[in-house]
XYZ file of C-alpha atoms in Angstrom:
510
model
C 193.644 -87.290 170.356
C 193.516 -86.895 166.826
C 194.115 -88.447 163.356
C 197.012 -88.281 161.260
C 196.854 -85.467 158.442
C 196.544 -88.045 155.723
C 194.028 -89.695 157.433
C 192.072 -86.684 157.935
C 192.197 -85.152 154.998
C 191.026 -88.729 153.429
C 188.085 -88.643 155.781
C 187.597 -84.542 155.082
C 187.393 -85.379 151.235
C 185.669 -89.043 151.279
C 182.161 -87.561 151.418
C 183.419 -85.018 148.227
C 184.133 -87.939 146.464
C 181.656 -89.817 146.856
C 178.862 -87.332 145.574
C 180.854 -85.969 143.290
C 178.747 -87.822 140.291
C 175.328 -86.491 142.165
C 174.743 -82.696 141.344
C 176.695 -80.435 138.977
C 176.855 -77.936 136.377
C 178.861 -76.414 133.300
C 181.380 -74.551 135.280
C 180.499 -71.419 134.323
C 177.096 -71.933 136.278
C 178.672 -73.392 139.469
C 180.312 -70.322 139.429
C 177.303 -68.205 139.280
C 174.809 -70.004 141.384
C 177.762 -70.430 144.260
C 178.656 -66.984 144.487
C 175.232 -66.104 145.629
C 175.676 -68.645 148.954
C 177.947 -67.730 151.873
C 180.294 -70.509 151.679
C 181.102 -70.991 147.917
C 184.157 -73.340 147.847
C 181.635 -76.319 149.338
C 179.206 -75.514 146.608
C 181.212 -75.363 143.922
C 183.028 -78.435 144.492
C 179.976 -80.161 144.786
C 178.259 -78.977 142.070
C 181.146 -79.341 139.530
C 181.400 -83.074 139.813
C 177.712 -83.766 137.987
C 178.302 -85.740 135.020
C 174.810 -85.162 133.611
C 175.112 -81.318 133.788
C 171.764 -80.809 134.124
C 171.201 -77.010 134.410
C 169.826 -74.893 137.214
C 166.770 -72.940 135.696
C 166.126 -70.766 138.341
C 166.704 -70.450 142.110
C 164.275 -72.564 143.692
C 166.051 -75.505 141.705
C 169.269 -74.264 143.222
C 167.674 -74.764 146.553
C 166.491 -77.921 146.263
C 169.628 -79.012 144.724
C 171.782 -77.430 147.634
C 169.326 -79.489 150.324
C 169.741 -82.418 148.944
C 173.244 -82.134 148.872
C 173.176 -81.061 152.552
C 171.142 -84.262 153.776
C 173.670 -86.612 152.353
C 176.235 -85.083 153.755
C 175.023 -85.324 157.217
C 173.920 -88.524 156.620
C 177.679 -89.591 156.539
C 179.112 -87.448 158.784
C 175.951 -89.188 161.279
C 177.840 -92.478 160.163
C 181.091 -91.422 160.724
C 180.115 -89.888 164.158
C 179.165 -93.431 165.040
C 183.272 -94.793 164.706
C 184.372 -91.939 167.196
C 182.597 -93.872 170.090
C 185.859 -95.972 171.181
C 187.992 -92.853 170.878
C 186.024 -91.746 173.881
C 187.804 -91.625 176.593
C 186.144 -91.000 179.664
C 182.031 -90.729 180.828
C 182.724 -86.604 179.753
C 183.675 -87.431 175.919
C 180.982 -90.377 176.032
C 178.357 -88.160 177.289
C 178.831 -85.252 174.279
C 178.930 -87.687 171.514
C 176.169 -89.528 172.528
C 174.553 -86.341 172.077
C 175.990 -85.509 169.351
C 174.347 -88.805 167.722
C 170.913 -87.553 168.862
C 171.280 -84.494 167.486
C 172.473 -85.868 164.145
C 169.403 -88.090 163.914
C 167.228 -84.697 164.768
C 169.505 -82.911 161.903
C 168.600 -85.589 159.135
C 165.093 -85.518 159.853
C 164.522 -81.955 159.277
C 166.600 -81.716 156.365
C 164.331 -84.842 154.992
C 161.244 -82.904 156.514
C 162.335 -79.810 154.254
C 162.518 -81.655 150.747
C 159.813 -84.115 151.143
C 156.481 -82.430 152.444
C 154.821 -79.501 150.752
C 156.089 -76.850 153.265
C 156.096 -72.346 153.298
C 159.263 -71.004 152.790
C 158.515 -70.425 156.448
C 158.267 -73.600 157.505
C 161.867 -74.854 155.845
C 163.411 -71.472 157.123
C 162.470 -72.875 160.917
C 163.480 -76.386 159.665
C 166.724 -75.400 158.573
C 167.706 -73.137 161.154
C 166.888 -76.074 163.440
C 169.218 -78.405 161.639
C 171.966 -75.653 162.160
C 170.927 -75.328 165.812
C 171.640 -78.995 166.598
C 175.094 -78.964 165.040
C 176.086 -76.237 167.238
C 174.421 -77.954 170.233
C 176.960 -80.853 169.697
C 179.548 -78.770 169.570
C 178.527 -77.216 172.844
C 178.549 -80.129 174.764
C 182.022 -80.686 174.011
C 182.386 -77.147 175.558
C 180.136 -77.844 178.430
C 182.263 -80.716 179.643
C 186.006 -79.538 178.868
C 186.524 -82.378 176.452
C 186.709 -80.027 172.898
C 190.445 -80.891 172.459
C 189.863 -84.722 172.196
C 187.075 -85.683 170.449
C 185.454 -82.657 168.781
C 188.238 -82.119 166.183
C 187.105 -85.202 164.701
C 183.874 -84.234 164.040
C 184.120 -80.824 162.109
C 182.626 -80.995 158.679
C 180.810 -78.921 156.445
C 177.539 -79.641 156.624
C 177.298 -76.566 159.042
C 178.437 -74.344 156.021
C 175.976 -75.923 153.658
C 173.085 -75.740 156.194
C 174.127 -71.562 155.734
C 174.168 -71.652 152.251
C 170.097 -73.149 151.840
C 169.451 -70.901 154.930
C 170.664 -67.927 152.252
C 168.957 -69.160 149.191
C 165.471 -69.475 151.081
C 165.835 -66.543 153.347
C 162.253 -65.334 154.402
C 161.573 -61.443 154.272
C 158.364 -61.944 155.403
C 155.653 -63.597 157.010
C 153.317 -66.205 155.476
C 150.715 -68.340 156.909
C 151.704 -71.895 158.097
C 148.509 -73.230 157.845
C 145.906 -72.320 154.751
C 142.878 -73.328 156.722
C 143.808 -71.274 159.948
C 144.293 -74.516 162.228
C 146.921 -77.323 162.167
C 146.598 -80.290 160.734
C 147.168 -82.355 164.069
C 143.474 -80.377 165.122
C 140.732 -82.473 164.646
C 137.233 -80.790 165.361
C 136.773 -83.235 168.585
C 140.372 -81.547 169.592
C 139.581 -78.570 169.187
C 136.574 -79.079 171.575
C 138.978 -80.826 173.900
C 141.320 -78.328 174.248
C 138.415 -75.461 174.383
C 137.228 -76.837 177.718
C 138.240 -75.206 180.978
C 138.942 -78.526 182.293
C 140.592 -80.642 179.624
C 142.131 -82.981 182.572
C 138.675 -84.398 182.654
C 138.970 -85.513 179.548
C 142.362 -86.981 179.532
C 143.806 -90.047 178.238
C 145.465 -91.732 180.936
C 146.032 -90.131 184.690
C 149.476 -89.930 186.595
C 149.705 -89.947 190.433
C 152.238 -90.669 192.469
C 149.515 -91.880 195.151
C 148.724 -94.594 192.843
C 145.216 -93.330 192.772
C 145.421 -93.003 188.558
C 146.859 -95.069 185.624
C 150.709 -94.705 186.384
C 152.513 -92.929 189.114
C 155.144 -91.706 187.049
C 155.538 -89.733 184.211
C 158.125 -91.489 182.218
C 155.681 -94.748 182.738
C 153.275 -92.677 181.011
C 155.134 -91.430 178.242
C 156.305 -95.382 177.810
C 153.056 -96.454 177.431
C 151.684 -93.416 174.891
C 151.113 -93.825 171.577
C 151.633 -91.750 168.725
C 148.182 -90.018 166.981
C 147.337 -87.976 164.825
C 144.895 -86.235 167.321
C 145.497 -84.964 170.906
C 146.945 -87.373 173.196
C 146.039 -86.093 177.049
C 147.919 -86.616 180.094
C 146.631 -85.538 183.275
C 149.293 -85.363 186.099
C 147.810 -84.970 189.126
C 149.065 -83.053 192.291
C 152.158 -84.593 193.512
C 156.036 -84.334 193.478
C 157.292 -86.156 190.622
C 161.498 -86.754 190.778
C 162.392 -88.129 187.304
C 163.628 -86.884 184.254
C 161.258 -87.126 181.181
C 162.031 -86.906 177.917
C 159.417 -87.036 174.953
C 159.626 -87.552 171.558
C 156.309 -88.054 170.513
C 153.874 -85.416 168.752
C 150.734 -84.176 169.973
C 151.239 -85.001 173.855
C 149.400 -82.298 176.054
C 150.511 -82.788 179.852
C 147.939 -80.934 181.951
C 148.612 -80.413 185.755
C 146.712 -79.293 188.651
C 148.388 -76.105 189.126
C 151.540 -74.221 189.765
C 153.302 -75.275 192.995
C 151.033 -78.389 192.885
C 151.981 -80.383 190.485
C 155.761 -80.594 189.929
C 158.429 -82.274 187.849
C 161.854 -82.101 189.250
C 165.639 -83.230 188.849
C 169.068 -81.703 189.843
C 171.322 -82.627 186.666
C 173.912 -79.850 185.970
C 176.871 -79.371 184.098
C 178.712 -79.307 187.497
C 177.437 -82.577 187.723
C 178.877 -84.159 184.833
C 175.994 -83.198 182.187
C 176.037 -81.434 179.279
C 173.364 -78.695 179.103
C 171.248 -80.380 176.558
C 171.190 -83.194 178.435
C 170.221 -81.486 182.408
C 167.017 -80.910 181.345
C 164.498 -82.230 183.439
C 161.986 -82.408 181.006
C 162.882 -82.008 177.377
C 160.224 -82.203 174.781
C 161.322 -82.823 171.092
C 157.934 -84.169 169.606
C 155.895 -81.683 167.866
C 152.808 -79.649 168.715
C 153.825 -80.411 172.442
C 151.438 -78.542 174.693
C 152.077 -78.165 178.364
C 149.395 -76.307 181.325
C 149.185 -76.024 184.978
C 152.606 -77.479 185.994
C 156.141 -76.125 187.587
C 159.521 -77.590 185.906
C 162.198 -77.465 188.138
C 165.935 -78.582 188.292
C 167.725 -78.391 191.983
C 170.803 -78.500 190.921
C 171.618 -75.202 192.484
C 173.110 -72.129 191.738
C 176.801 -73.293 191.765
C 176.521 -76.507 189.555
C 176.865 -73.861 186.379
C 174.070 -74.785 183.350
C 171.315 -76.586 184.757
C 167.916 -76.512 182.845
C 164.530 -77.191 184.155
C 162.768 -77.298 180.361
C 164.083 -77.800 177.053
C 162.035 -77.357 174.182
C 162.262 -78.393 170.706
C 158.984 -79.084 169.672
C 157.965 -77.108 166.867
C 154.456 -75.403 167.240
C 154.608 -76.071 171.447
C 152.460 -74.264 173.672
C 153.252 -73.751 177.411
C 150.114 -72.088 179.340
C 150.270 -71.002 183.083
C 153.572 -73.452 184.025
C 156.766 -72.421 186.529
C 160.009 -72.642 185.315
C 162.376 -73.002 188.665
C 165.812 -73.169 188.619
C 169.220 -70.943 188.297
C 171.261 -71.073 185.170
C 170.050 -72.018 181.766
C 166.309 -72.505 183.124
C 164.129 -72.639 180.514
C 165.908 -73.370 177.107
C 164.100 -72.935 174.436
C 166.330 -74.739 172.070
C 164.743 -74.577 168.601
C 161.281 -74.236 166.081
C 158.229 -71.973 167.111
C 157.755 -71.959 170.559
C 154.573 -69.767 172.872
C 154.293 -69.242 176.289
C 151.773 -67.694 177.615
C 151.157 -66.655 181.584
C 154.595 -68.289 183.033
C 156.948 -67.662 185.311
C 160.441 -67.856 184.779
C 163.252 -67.936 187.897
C 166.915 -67.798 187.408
C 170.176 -66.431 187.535
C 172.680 -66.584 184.530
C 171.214 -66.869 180.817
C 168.218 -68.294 182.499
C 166.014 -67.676 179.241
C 168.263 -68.815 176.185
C 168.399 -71.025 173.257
C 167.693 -70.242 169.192
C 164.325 -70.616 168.867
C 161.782 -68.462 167.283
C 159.976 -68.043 170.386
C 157.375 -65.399 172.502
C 156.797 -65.217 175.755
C 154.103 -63.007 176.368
C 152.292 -62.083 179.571
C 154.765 -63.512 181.555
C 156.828 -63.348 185.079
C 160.660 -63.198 184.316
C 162.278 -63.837 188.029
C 165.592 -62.661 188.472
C 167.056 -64.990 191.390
C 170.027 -64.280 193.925
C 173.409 -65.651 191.896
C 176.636 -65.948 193.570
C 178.755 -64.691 190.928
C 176.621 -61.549 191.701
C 175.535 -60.663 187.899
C 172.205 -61.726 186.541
C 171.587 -61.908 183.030
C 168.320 -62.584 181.766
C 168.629 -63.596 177.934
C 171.572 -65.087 176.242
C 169.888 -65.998 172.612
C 172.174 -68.448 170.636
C 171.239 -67.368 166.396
C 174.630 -68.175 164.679
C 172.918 -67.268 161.149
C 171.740 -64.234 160.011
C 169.142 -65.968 157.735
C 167.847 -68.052 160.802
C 164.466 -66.645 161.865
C 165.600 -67.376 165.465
C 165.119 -64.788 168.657
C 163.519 -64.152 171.926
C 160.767 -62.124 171.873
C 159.339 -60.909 175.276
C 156.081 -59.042 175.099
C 153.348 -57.470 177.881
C 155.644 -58.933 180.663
C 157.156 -58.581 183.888
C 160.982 -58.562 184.934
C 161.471 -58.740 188.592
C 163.806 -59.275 191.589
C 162.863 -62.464 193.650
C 162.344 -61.832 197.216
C 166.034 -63.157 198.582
C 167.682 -61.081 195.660
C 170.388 -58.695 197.191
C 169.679 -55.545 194.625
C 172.458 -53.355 196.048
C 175.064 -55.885 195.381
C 173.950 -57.502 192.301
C 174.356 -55.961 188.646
C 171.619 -57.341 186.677
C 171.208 -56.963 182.828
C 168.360 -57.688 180.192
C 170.661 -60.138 178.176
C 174.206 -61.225 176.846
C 175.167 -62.699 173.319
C 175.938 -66.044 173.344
C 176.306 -66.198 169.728
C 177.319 -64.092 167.062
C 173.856 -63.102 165.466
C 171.967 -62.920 169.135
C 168.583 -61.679 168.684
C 166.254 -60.541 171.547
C 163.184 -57.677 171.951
C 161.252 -56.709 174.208
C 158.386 -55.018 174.041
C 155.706 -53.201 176.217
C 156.755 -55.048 179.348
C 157.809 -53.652 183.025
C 160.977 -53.529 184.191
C 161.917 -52.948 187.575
C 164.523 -50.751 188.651
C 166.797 -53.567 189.522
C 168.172 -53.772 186.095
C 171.159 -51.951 185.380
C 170.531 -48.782 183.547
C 172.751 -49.732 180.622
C 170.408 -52.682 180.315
C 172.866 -55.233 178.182
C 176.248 -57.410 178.905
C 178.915 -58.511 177.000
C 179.752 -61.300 176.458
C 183.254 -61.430 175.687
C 184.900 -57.969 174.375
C 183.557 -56.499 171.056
C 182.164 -60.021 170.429
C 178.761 -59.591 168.039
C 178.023 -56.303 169.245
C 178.025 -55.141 165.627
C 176.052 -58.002 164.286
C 173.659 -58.755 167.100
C 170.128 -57.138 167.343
C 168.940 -56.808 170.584
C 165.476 -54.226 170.921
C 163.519 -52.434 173.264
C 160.561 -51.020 172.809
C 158.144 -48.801 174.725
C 158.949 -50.323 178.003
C 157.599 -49.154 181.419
C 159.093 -49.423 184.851
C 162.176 -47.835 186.360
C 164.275 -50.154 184.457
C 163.036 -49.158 181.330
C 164.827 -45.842 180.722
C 167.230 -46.266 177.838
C 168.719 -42.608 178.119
C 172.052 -44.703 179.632
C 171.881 -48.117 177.501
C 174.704 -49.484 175.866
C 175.696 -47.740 172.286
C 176.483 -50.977 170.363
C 175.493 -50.974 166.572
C 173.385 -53.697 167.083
C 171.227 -52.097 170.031
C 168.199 -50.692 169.231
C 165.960 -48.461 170.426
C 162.355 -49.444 168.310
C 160.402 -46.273 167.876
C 158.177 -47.758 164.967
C 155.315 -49.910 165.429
C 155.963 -51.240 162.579
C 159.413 -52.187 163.653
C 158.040 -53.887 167.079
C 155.196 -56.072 164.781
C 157.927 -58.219 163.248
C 158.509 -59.758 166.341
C 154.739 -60.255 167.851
C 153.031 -63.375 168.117
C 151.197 -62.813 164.394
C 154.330 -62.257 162.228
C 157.595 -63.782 164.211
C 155.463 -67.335 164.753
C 152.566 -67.013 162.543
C 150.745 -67.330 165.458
C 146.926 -66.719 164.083
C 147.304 -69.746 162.287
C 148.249 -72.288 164.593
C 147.779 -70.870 168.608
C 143.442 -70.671 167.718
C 143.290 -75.076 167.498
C 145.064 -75.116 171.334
C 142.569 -72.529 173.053
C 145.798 -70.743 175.081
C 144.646 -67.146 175.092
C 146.995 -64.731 173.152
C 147.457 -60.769 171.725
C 148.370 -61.029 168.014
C 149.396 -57.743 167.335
C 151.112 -54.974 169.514
């Protein structure tokens, strides 16, 4: 299905039009200040159209200027999304653009997040490579579900290419502290004593058990009832099998179980199963400063119903201590913002740790599972910027067969690139001898093997070896330590600042 070329071309230039009296400059200028973005021709035509002509004194101006122009247009292109709903044509279609509306909404709000509060250039550099991240999320569930030739055609726009162009004029070469005062501002002292405790369940807010024995017996009835604070808000879920699929949007929610393999969330939604991956999760955390201990996440889907994630997070400064991760493809996605985890384990088959956040796991189990396509890959990380400061890091863990994995006749790699600027160390961590010596995949031809940056870096284990790795231009083998420190806990997510107020123990520095 699609318009007719008048008709989109009116809709392609209606947005142009109508900011064309918002932001420009003597030509000359436009010229200048656009040449220094990726994707001029946007910028210019934007910028040209200002009838006051007010001048551009110096680049942070430019910035602001360029954001502002970037919010309003996805602000329309949300509205316009919103007349695309009868054009779908079956449950498939339906299900992308509903996400696609979601992720719009998520878009809008960082972009508002970036220009209105008092943030580090870190902070909008995570902001805005989170706005970009949900774009290409919609267009992935288009992907997901076959439906790209119908419906996505209608939704391409430039707001992708002006999301690239503030990403360039606020790139971040290096690392500041979030937080002046070394904590958060969602700690309060009495949190801070809360989540110090070796038993913060006793001090929890409400209970969940599915014997009826505490406040709810679901999750989602907990959630429902929660309200937003500005301090902690606990939720102990007691031991107990809990089938739903939760979803939580609010800030500052700490879920605290009783212990791996005791407490579990679980749900079997897949792509095979009519889902898009975004939307399989069974638990997907978007609210902020989300901190999770003591449970497993699991989706049953199954090996053969393709993407089918257990935990999706994108909750910006979220914290996941001692919690399982259980399923086969796409696991654990760690979608977007600053992300920690700390003392997991994480099962799967295919891309079973992937997403663009800017995320660590450190001290963790990595669990390679027994696929049926027979090829394991660990890592696909999704960065489709080269300004985003997006990538896996994996530090002081373990990468390991399970127990029914057939070694002999599996090939098993470290990671694939799923996008063009995939990004993905690891550091100081045992691998097994499972792995296959040249320790990366493809992922389709010569695609991003120049432009990718994947890292290893004094690895032990009889995987580790990289005397037979892959030669790519964007493979690297770090033998600087001050190479490796970009991506530790202290400089890739700022870590000191922030991971002190939740208590989660955690190594800094190499």
């Amino acid at each position: 299905m699609a318009f007719p070329q008048t008709l989109s071309a009116l809709l392609f230039l209606f947005p142009f039009l109508l900011f064309a009296t918002i932001f420009a400059l003597p030509l000359d200028d436009v010229k200048l200040w656009c040449s220094k973005t990726p994707n001029p021709q946007p910028c210019e035509y934007f910028l040209s159209h200002n009838p006051s002509k007010t001048p551009i004194k110096q680049k942070t101006d430019f910035f602001k200027v360029l954001t502002q122009l970037t919010l309003q247009r996805a602000i329309k292109a949300h509205k316009n999304s919103y007349s695309l709903g009868p054009k779908c044509r079956n449950k498939l279609e339906k299900a992308a653009w509903d996400d696609c509306l979601e992720l719009y909404d998520y878009t809008i709000s960082k972009l508002n997040k970036t220009i209105e509060s008092k943030c580090s250039q870190t902070d909008a550099q995570t902001w805005l490579s989170t706005a970009l991240t949900n774009l290409e999320t919609c267009k992935t569930g288009f992907y997901d579900l076959g439906v790209v030739d119908n419906v996505m055609p209608l939704m391409s726009n430039n707001v992708s290419k002006l999301i690239c162009n503030t990403l360039a004029m606020n790139k971040v070469n290096y690392s500041e502290p979030i937080y002046k005062n070394g904590f958060p501002t969602w700690v309060k002292p009495g949190d801070r004593k809360l989540l110090q405790t070796s038993s913060p369940a006793s001090r929890a807010n409400v209970v969940v058990a599915a014997d009826g024995s505490g406040n709810f017996k679901t999750l989602n009835a907990a959630i429902s009832a929660a309200k937003s604070t500005s301090g902690r808000y606990v939720i102990h879920v007691k031991a107990g099998t809990y089938n739903e699929q939760v979803e939580i949007k609010l800030k500052n929610i700490m879920l605290v179980g009783d212990g791996i393999g005791k407490t579990i969330i679980t749900g079997s939604k897949s792509v095979g199963g009519g889902s898009t991956t975004f939307r399989s999760a069974t638990v997907a955390v978007v609210g902020d400063n989300f901190i999770a201990r003591d449970i497993t996440f699991r989706n049953t889907a199954g090996p053969r119903n393709h993407q089918a994630v257990a935990f999706r997070s994108g909750s910006d400064l979220s914290v996941l201590y001692k919690c399982s991760f259980e399923g086969y493809q796409d696991t654990l996605y760690v979608h977007s913002e600053r992300q920690f985890y700390r003392e997991c384990n994480i099962f799967g088959t295919v891309d079973f740790i992937f997403g663009n956040a800017a995320v660590v796991l450190q001290n963790c189990n990595i669990i390679a599972r027994n696929p049926p396509q027979k090829t394991i890959t660990v890592t696909a990380q999704g960065r489709t910027d080269p300004n985003q400061n997006t990538g896996i890091s994996i530090h002081n863990s373990r990468v390991t067969p399970a127990s029914d994995l057939s070694v002999s006749s599996v090939k098993s790699y470290l990671g694939r690139p799923w996008k063009q600027y995939s990004r993905t160390v690891i550091m100081k961590t045992y691998l097994d001898g499972f792995l296959n010596p040249t320790g990366w995949l493809e992922w389709d031809g010569n695609f991003a093997l120049n432009t990718l940056y994947y890292g290893e870096y004094l690895n032990t284990g009889a995987g580790s070896s990289t005397a037979n790795r892959v030669k790519w231009k964007g493979y690297h083998v770090i033998k600087s330590a001050t190479e490796a420190s970009k991506f530790t806990v202290g400089n890739f997510i700022a870590g000191n600042s922030w991971l002190p107020g939740t208590s989660v123990p955690f190594t800094a520095g190499l």
